[in-house]
Coordinates of C-alpha atoms in Angstrom, one line a residue:
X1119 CA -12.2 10.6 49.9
X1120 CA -13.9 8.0 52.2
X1121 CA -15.4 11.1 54.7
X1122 CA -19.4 9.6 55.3
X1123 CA -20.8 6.4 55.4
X1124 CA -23.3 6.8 52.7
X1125 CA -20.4 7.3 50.5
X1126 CA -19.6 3.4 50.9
X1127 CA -22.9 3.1 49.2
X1128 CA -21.4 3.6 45.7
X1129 CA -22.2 0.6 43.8
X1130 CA -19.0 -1.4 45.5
X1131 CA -19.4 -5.3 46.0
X1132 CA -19.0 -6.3 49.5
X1133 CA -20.2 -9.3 51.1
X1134 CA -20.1 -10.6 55.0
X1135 CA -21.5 -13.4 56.9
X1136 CA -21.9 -14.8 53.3
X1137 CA -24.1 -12.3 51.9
X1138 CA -23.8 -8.9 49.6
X1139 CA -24.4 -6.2 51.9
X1140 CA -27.3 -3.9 50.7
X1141 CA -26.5 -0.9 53.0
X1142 CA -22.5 -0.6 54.0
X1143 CA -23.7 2.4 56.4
X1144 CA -26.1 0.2 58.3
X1145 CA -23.8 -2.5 59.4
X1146 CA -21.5 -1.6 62.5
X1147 CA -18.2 -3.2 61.6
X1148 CA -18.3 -0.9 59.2
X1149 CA -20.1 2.5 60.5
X1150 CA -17.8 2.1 63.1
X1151 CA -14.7 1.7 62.1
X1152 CA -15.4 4.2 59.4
X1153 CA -15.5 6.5 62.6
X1154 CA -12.1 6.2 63.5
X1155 CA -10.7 6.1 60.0
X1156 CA -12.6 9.4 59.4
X1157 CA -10.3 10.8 61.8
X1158 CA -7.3 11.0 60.1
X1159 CA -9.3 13.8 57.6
X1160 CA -10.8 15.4 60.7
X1161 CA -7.5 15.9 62.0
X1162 CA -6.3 17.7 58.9
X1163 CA -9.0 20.0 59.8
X1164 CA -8.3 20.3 63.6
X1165 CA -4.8 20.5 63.5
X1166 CA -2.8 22.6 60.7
X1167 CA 0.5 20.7 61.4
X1168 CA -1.5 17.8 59.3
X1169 CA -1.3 20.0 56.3
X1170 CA 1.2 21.4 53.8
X1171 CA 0.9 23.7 51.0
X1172 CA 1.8 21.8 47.8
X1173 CA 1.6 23.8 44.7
X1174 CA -0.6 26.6 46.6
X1175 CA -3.1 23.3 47.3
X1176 CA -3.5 22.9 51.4
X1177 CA -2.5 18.8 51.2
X1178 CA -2.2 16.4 54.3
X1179 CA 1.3 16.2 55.1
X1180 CA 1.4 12.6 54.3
X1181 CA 1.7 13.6 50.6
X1182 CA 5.3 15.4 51.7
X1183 CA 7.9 13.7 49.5
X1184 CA 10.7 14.1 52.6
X1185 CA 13.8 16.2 52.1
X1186 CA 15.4 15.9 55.4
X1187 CA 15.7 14.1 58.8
X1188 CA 13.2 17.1 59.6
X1189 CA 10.6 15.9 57.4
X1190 CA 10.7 12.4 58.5
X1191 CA 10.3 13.8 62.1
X1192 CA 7.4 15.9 60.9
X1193 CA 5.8 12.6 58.9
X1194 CA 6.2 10.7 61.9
X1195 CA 4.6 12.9 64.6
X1196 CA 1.8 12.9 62.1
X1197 CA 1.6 8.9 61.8
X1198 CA 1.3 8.9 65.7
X1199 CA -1.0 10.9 66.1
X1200 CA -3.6 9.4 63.6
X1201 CA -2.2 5.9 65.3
X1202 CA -3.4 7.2 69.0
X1203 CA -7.0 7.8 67.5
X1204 CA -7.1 3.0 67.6
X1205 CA -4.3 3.1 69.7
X1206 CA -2.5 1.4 67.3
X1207 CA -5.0 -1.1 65.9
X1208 CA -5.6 -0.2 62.7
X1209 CA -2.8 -0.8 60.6
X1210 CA -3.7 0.0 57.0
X1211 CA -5.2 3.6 57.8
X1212 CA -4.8 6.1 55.0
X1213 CA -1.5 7.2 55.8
X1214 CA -0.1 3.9 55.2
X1215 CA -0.1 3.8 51.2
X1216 CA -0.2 8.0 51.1
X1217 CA 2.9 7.6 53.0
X1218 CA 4.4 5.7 49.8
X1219 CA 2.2 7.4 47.0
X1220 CA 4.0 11.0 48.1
X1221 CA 7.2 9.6 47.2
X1222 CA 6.2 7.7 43.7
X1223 CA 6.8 10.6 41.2
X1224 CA 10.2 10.8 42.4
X1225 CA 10.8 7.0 41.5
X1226 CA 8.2 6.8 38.7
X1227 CA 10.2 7.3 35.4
X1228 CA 12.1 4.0 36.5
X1229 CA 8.4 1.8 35.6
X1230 CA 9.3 2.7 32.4
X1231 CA 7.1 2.5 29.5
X1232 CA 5.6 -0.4 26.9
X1233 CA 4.3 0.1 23.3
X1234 CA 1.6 3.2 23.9
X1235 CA 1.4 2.5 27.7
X1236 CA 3.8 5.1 29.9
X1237 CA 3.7 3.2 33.2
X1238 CA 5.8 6.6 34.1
X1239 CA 3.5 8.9 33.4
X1240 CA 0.3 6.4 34.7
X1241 CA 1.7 6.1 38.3
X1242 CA 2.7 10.2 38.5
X1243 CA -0.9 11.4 37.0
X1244 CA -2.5 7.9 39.9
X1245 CA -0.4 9.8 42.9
X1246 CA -1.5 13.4 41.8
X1247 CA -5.0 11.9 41.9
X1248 CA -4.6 10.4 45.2
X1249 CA -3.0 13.7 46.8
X1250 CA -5.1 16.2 45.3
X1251 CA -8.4 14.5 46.2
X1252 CA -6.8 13.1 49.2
X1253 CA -8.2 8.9 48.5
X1254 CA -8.0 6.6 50.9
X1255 CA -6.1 3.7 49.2
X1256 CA -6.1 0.0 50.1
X1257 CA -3.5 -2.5 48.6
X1258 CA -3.2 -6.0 47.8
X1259 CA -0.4 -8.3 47.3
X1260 CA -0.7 -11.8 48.7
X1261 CA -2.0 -14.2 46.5
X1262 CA -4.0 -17.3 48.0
X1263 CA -1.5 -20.0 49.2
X1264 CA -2.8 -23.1 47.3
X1265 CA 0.2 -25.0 47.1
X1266 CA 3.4 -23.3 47.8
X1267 CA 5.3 -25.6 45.4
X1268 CA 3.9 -25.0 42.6
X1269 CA 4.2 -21.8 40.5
X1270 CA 1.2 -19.6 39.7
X1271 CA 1.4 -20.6 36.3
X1272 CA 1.6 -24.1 36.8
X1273 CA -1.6 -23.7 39.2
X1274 CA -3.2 -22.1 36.3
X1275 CA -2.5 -24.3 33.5
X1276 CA -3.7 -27.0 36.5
X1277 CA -7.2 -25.1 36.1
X1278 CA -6.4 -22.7 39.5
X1279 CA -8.1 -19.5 38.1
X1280 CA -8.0 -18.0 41.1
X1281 CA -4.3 -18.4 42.3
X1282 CA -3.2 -15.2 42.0
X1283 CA -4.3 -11.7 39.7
X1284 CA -3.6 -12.6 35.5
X1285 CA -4.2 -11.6 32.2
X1286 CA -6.9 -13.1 30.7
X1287 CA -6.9 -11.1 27.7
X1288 CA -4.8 -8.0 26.0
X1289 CA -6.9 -5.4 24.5
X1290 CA -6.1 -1.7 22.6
X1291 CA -7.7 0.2 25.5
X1292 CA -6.7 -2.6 28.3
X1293 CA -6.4 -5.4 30.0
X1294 CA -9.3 -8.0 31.2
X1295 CA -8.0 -10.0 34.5
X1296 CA -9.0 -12.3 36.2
X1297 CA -8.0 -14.3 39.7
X1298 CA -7.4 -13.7 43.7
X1299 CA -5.9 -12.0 46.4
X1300 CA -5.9 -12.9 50.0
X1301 CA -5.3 -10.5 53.1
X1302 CA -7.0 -7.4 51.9
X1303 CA -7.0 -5.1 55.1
X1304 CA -9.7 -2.4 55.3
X1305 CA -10.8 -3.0 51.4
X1306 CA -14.5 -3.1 52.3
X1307 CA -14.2 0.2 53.2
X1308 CA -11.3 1.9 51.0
X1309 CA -12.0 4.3 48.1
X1310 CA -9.4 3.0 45.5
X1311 CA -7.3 -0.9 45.1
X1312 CA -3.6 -1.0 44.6
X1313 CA -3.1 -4.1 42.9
X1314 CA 0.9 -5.4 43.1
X1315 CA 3.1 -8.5 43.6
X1316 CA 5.4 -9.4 45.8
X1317 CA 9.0 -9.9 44.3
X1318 CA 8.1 -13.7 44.2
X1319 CA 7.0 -14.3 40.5
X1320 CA 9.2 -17.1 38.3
X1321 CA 9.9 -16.4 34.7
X1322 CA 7.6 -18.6 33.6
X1323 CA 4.4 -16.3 35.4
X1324 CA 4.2 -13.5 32.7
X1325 CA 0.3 -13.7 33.2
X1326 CA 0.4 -12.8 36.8
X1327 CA 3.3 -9.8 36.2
X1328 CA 1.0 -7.0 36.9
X1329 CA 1.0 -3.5 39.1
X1330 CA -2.6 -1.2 38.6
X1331 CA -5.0 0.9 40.7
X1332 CA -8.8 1.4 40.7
X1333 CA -11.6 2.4 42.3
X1334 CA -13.1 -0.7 44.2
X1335 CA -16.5 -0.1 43.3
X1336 CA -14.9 -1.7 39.5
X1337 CA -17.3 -3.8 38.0
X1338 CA -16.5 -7.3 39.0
X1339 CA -14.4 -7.0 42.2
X1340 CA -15.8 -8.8 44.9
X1341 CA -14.8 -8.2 48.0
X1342 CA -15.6 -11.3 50.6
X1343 CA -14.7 -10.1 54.4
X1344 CA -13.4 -12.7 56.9
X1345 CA -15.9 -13.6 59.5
X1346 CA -15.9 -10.0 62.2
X1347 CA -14.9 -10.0 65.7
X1348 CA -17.3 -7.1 66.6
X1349 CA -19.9 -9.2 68.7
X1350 CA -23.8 -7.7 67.3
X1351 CA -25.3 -8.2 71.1
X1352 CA -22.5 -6.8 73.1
X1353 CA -21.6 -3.7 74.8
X1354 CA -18.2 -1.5 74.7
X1355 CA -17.9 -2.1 78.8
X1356 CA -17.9 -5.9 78.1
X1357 CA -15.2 -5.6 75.3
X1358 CA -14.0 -1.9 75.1
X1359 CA -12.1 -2.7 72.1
X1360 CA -13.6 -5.3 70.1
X1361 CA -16.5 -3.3 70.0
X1362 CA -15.1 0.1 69.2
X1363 CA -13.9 -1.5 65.4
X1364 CA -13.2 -4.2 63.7
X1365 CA -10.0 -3.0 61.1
X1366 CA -11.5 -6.1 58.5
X1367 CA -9.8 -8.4 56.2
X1368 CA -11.0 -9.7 53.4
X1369 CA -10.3 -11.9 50.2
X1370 CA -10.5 -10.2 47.0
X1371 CA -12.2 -11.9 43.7
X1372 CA -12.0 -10.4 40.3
X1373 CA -14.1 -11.7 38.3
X1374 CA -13.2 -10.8 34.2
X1375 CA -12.6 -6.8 35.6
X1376 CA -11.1 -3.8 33.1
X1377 CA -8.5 -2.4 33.9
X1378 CA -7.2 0.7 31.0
X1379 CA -3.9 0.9 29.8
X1380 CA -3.8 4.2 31.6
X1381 CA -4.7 2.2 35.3
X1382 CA -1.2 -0.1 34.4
X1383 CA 1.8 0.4 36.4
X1384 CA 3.5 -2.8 35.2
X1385 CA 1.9 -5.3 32.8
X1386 CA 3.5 -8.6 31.4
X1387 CA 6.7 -7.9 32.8
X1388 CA 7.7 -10.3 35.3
X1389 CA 11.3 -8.5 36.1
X1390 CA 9.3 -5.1 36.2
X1391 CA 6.8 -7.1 38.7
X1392 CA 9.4 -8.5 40.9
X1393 CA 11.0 -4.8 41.2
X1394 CA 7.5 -2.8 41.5
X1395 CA 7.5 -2.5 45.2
X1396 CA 11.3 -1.4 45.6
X1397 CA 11.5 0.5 42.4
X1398 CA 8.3 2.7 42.8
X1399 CA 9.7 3.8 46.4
X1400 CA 6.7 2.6 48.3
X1401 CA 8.7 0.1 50.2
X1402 CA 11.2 2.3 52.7
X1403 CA 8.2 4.8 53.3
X1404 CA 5.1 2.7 53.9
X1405 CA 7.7 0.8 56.1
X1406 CA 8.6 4.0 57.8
X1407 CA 4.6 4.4 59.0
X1408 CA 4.3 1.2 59.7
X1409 CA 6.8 0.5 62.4
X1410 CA 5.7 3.8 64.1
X1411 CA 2.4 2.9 63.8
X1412 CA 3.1 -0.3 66.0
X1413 CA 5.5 1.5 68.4
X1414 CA 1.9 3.0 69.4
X1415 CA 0.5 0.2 69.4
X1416 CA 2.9 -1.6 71.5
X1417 CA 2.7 1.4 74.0
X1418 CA -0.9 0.7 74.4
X1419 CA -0.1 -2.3 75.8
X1420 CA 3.0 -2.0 78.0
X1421 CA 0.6 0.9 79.3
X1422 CA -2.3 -2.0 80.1
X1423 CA 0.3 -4.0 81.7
X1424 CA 1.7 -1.7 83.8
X1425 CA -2.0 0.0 84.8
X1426 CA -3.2 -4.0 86.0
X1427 CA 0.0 -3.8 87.8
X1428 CA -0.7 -0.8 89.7
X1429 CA -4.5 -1.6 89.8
X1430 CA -4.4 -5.2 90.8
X1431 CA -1.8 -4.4 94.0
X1432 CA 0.7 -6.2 92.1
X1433 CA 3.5 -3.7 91.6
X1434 CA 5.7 -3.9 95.0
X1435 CA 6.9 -7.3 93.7
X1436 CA 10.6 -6.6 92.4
X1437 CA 9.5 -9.7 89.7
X1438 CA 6.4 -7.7 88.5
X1439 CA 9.0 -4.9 88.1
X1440 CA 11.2 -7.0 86.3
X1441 CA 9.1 -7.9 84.0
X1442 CA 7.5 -4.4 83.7
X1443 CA 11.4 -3.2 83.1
X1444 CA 11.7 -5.3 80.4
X1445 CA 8.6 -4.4 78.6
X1446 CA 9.7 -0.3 79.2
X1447 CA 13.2 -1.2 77.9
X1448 CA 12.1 -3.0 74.7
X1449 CA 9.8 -0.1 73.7
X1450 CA 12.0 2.3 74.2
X1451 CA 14.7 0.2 72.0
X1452 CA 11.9 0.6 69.2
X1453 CA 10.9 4.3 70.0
X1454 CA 15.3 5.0 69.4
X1455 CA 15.7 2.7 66.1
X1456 CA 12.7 4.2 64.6
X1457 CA 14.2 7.8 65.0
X1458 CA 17.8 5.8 64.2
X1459 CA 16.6 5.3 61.0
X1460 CA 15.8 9.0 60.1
X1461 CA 18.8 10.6 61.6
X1462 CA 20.6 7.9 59.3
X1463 CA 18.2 8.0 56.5
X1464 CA 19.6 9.3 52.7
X1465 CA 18.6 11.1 49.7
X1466 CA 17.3 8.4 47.2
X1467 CA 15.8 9.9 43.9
X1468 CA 15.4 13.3 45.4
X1469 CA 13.7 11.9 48.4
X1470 CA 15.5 11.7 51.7
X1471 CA 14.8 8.0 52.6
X1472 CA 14.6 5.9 56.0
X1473 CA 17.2 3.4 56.7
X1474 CA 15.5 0.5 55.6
X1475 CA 17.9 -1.8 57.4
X1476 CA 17.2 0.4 60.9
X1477 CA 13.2 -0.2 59.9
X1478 CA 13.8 -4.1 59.2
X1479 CA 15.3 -4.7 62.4
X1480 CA 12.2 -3.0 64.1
X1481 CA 10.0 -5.2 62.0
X1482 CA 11.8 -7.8 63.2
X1483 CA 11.8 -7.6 67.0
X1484 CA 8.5 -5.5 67.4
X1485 CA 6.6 -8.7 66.9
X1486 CA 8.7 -10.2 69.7
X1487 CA 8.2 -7.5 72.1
X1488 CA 4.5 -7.1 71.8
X1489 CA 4.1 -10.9 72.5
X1490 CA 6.4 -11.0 75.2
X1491 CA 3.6 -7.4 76.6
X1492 CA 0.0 -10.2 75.9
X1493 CA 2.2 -12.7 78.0
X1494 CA 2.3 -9.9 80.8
X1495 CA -0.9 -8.8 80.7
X1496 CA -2.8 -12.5 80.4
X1497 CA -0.4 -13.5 83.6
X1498 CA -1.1 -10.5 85.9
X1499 CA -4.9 -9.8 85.0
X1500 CA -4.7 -14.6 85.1
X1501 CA -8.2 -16.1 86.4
X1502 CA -9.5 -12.5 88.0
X1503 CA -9.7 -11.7 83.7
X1504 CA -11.0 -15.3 83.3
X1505 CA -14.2 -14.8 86.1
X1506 CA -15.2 -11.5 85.6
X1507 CA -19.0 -11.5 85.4
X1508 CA -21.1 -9.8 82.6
X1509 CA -21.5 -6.0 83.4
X1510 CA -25.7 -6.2 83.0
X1511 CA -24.9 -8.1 86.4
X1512 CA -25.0 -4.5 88.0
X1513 CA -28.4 -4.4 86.7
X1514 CA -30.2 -7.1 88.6
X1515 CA -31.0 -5.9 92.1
X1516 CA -30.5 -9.4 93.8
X1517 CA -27.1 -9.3 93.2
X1518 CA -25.7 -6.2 92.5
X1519 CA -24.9 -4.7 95.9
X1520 CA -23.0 -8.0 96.5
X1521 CA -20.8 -8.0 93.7
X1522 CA -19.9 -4.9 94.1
X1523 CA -18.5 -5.4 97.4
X1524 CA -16.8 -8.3 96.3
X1525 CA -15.1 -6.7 93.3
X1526 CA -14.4 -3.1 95.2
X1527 CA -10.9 -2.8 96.5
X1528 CA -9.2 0.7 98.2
X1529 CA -7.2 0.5 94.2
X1530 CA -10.3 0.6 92.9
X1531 CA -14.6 0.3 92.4
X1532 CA -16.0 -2.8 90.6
X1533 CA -16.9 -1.2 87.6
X1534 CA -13.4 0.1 87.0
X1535 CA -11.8 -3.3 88.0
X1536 CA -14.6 -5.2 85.3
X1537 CA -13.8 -2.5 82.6
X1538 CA -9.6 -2.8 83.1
X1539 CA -10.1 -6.8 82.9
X1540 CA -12.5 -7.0 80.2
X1541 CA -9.5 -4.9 78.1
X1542 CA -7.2 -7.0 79.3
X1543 CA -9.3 -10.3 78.2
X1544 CA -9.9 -8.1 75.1
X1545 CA -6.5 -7.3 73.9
X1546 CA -5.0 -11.0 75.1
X1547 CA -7.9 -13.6 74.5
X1548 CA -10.7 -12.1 72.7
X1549 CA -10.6 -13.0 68.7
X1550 CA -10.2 -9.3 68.1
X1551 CA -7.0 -10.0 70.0
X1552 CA -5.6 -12.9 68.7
X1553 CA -6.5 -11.3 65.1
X1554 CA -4.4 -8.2 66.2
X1555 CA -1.5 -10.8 67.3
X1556 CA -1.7 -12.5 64.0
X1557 CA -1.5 -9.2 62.2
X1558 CA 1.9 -7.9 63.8
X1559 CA 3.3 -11.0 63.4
X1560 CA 2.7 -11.5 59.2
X1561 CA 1.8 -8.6 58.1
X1562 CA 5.1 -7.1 57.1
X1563 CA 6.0 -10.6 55.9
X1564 CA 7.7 -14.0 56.9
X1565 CA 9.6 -13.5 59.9
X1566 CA 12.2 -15.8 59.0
X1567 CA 13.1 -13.6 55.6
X1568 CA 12.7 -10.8 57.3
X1569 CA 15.9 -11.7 59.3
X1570 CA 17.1 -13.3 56.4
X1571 CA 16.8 -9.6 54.3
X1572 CA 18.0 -8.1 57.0
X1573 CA 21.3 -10.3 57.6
X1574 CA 21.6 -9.6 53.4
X1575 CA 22.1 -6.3 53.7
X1576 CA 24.4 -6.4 57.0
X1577 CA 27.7 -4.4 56.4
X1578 CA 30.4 -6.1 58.4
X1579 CA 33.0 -4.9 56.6
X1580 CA 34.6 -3.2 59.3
X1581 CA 34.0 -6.1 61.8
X1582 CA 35.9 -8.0 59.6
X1583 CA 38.7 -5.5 59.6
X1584 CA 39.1 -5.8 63.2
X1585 CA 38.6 -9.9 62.6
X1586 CA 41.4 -9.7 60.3
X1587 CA 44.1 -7.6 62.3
X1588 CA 43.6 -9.9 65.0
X1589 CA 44.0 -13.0 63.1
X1590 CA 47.0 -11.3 61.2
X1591 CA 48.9 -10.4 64.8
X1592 CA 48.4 -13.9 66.2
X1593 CA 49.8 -15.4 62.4
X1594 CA 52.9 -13.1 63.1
X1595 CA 53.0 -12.6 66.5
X1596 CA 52.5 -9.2 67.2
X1597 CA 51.2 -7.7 70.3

């Protein structure tokens, strides 16, 4: 369990700004976002409706394989309250993949098995590791977009060694890989790798059909972080939240790693591959965390918009109402389809599951609706955001009394009015911003198959019922 930050320290191969970092605890965009991910353990700790007993062993209740609508209600409670602690802005916090790890050995014995290796039994003894010693787990399962017309196998044979994860070679105790994923959220600073595809794979890519878990301090993983948004020389009052973390990405290189038979969930199996993510039941409940996580988050900033409002003497206008009405309408239409798709959730391999068609359509239109919030915010806090001055300003004597005067209002003091804009700027402008934009908009996937699953799976059977009576009583001429 990732509890201290000389427990980063472990051997694990990180680098940033283009260079392996020596001491993990040392460098802030990690110490500090370690802070806030530590949270989700210290709430366990502060708050005993975090825990269950499982097997007499106190557990966090995100290792509760659900049984009812109750449960989910109970999960989700939990998956706000550790979302609060970044208001939102950390996506792939522990409860993410514990969320679908407390389901897997309900849906494990469909992985099947393969000569000597039980993929079964691997992923049940992998999620009673990850309960019992409570892991913090990071996945990956975007390979590098080289050329999205090719396969991966016709990239390899093309010399691409790095276009996705593959089997280099087969051994008695394992399998050596080798190759790339992109899009690695909060890897730097995870305890374990879950290593999967997305259903994508063509016949043709049995290299690449693989599903396994290890530690990421594994002997050849690299893990190369995108360039952070936390600024070295700045304060928290000139960007409150770029400062406070940076939840960062990274691209993932293995380099000739191990991985033992008994690490395999799904090896050489392309069909087995495509399924993994369905099949093992990690799909409906990381889903589940996820879109509450980002109701949070997209509280956080109808609750900006709405404070600049107030703050900036804006909210007599009926438009700035309007607009405010809109942005309290569409959260609320997210807070009622995530508890829609509990109440019409179902039992699904002893595990009573969310409606993954209620959770799609949130996935869908929460991207939508936090865009349509930055547009709010960026037009009310406009060029007052733009011109705030840097806060040391208050520090120089020939100029502080003056600002101050200029920036005071009866609504409020200068230094509340820099701090709300310089959130505002944060949150809308800021790269930490746009990153967090970015993030809501791909990471659950292409929008456009999102809506495209979504309409798959549309029952309109009784629609076309209706459809059909009415077509039927104009043919004969009924009434």
């Amino acid at each position: 369990m990732t509890t201290k930050n000389g427990q980063l320290n472990d051997g694990r191969e990180v680098y940033l700004n283009g260079h392996r970092v020596i001491d993990m605890a040392s460098e802030p965009v990690f110490s500090r976002t370690l802070e806030v991910i530590q949270r989700y353990y210290d709430l366990q700790k502060e708050n005993k409706n975090h825990t269950f007993f499982n097997n007499g062993i106190e557990s966090s209740l995100m290792f509760l394989a659900p049984k009812s609508v109750k449960d989910l209600a109970k999960k989700r409670q939990i998956y706000e309250e550790v979302a609060r602690e970044s208001y939102g802005m950390l996506g792939r916090t522990p409860d993410f993949i514990n969320a679908g790890v407390a389901v897997l050995g309900n849906y494990a014995d469909d992985l099947g098995t393969q000569g000597k290796i039980d993929f079964a039994f691997n992923a049940k003894n992998w999620a009673n590791h990850v309960k019992y010693d409570d892991v913090f787990v990071s996945h990956a399962i975007q390979n590098p977009q080289l050329d999205r017309q090719k396969t991966l196998s016709q990239l390899l044979n093309e010399g691409q060694e790095f276009a996705g994860v593959w089997i280099k070679e087969t051994r008695e105790d394992g399998v050596i890989i080798r190759g790339a994923k992109q899009v690695n959220t909060l890897a730097p600073l995870a305890d374990e790798l879950l290593i999967f595809n997305l259903p994508d794979l063509k016949p043709e890519d049995k290299k690449f059909a693989l599903a396994f878990a290890l530690p990421i301090a594994t002997s050849g993983v690299k893990v190369i972080c995108r360039k952070p948004t936390l600024k070295s020389d700045q304060s928290l009052a000139e960007y409150p939240l770029s400062q406070a973390f940076d939840e960062m990405d990274a691209f993932l290189l293995f380099d000739d790693v191990f991985v033992p038979n008994d690490a395999l969930f799904v090896c050489g199996d392309v069909e087995q591959s495509n399924a993994f993510f369905e099949v093992s039941g990690l799909f409906n409940h990381t889903a589940h965390q996820d879109e509450v996580r980002g109701f949070i988050k997209l509280e956080f900033v109808t609750g900006i918009a709405v404070r600049l409002a107030h703050q900036l003497g804006l909210f007599d206008f009926q438009r700035v109402q309007e607009k405010l009405g809109e942005l309290s309408v569409n959260l609320e239409m997210i807070r009622s389809c995530i508890i829609a798709s509990e109440v019409t959730g179902k039992m699904q391999n002893g595990v009573f599951t969310p409606n993954m068609q209620t959770l799609l359509a949130v996935r869908a239109k929460l991207t939508t609706y936090y865009d349509e919030a930055l547009r709010v915010i960026a037009e009310f806090s406009a060029g007052s955001a733009v011109g705030v001055p840097d806060f040391r300003s208050f520090s120089n004597p020939d100029i502080a009394k003056m600002l101050k005067s200029a920036l005071t209002s009866d609504l409020m003091t200068a230094e509340e009015r820099m701090l709300l804009l310089n959130l505002a700027w944060d949150i809308t402008s800021e790269s930490f911003g746009q990153r967090q934009r970015v993030y809501e908009f791909l990471h659950g996937g292409n929008p456009m198959f999102i809506h495209l699953q979504h309409l798959r799976h549309t029952d309109l059977t009784q629609a076309n019922q209706m459809i059909d009576k009415v077509l039927d009583n104009a043919r004969n001429g009924k009434k």
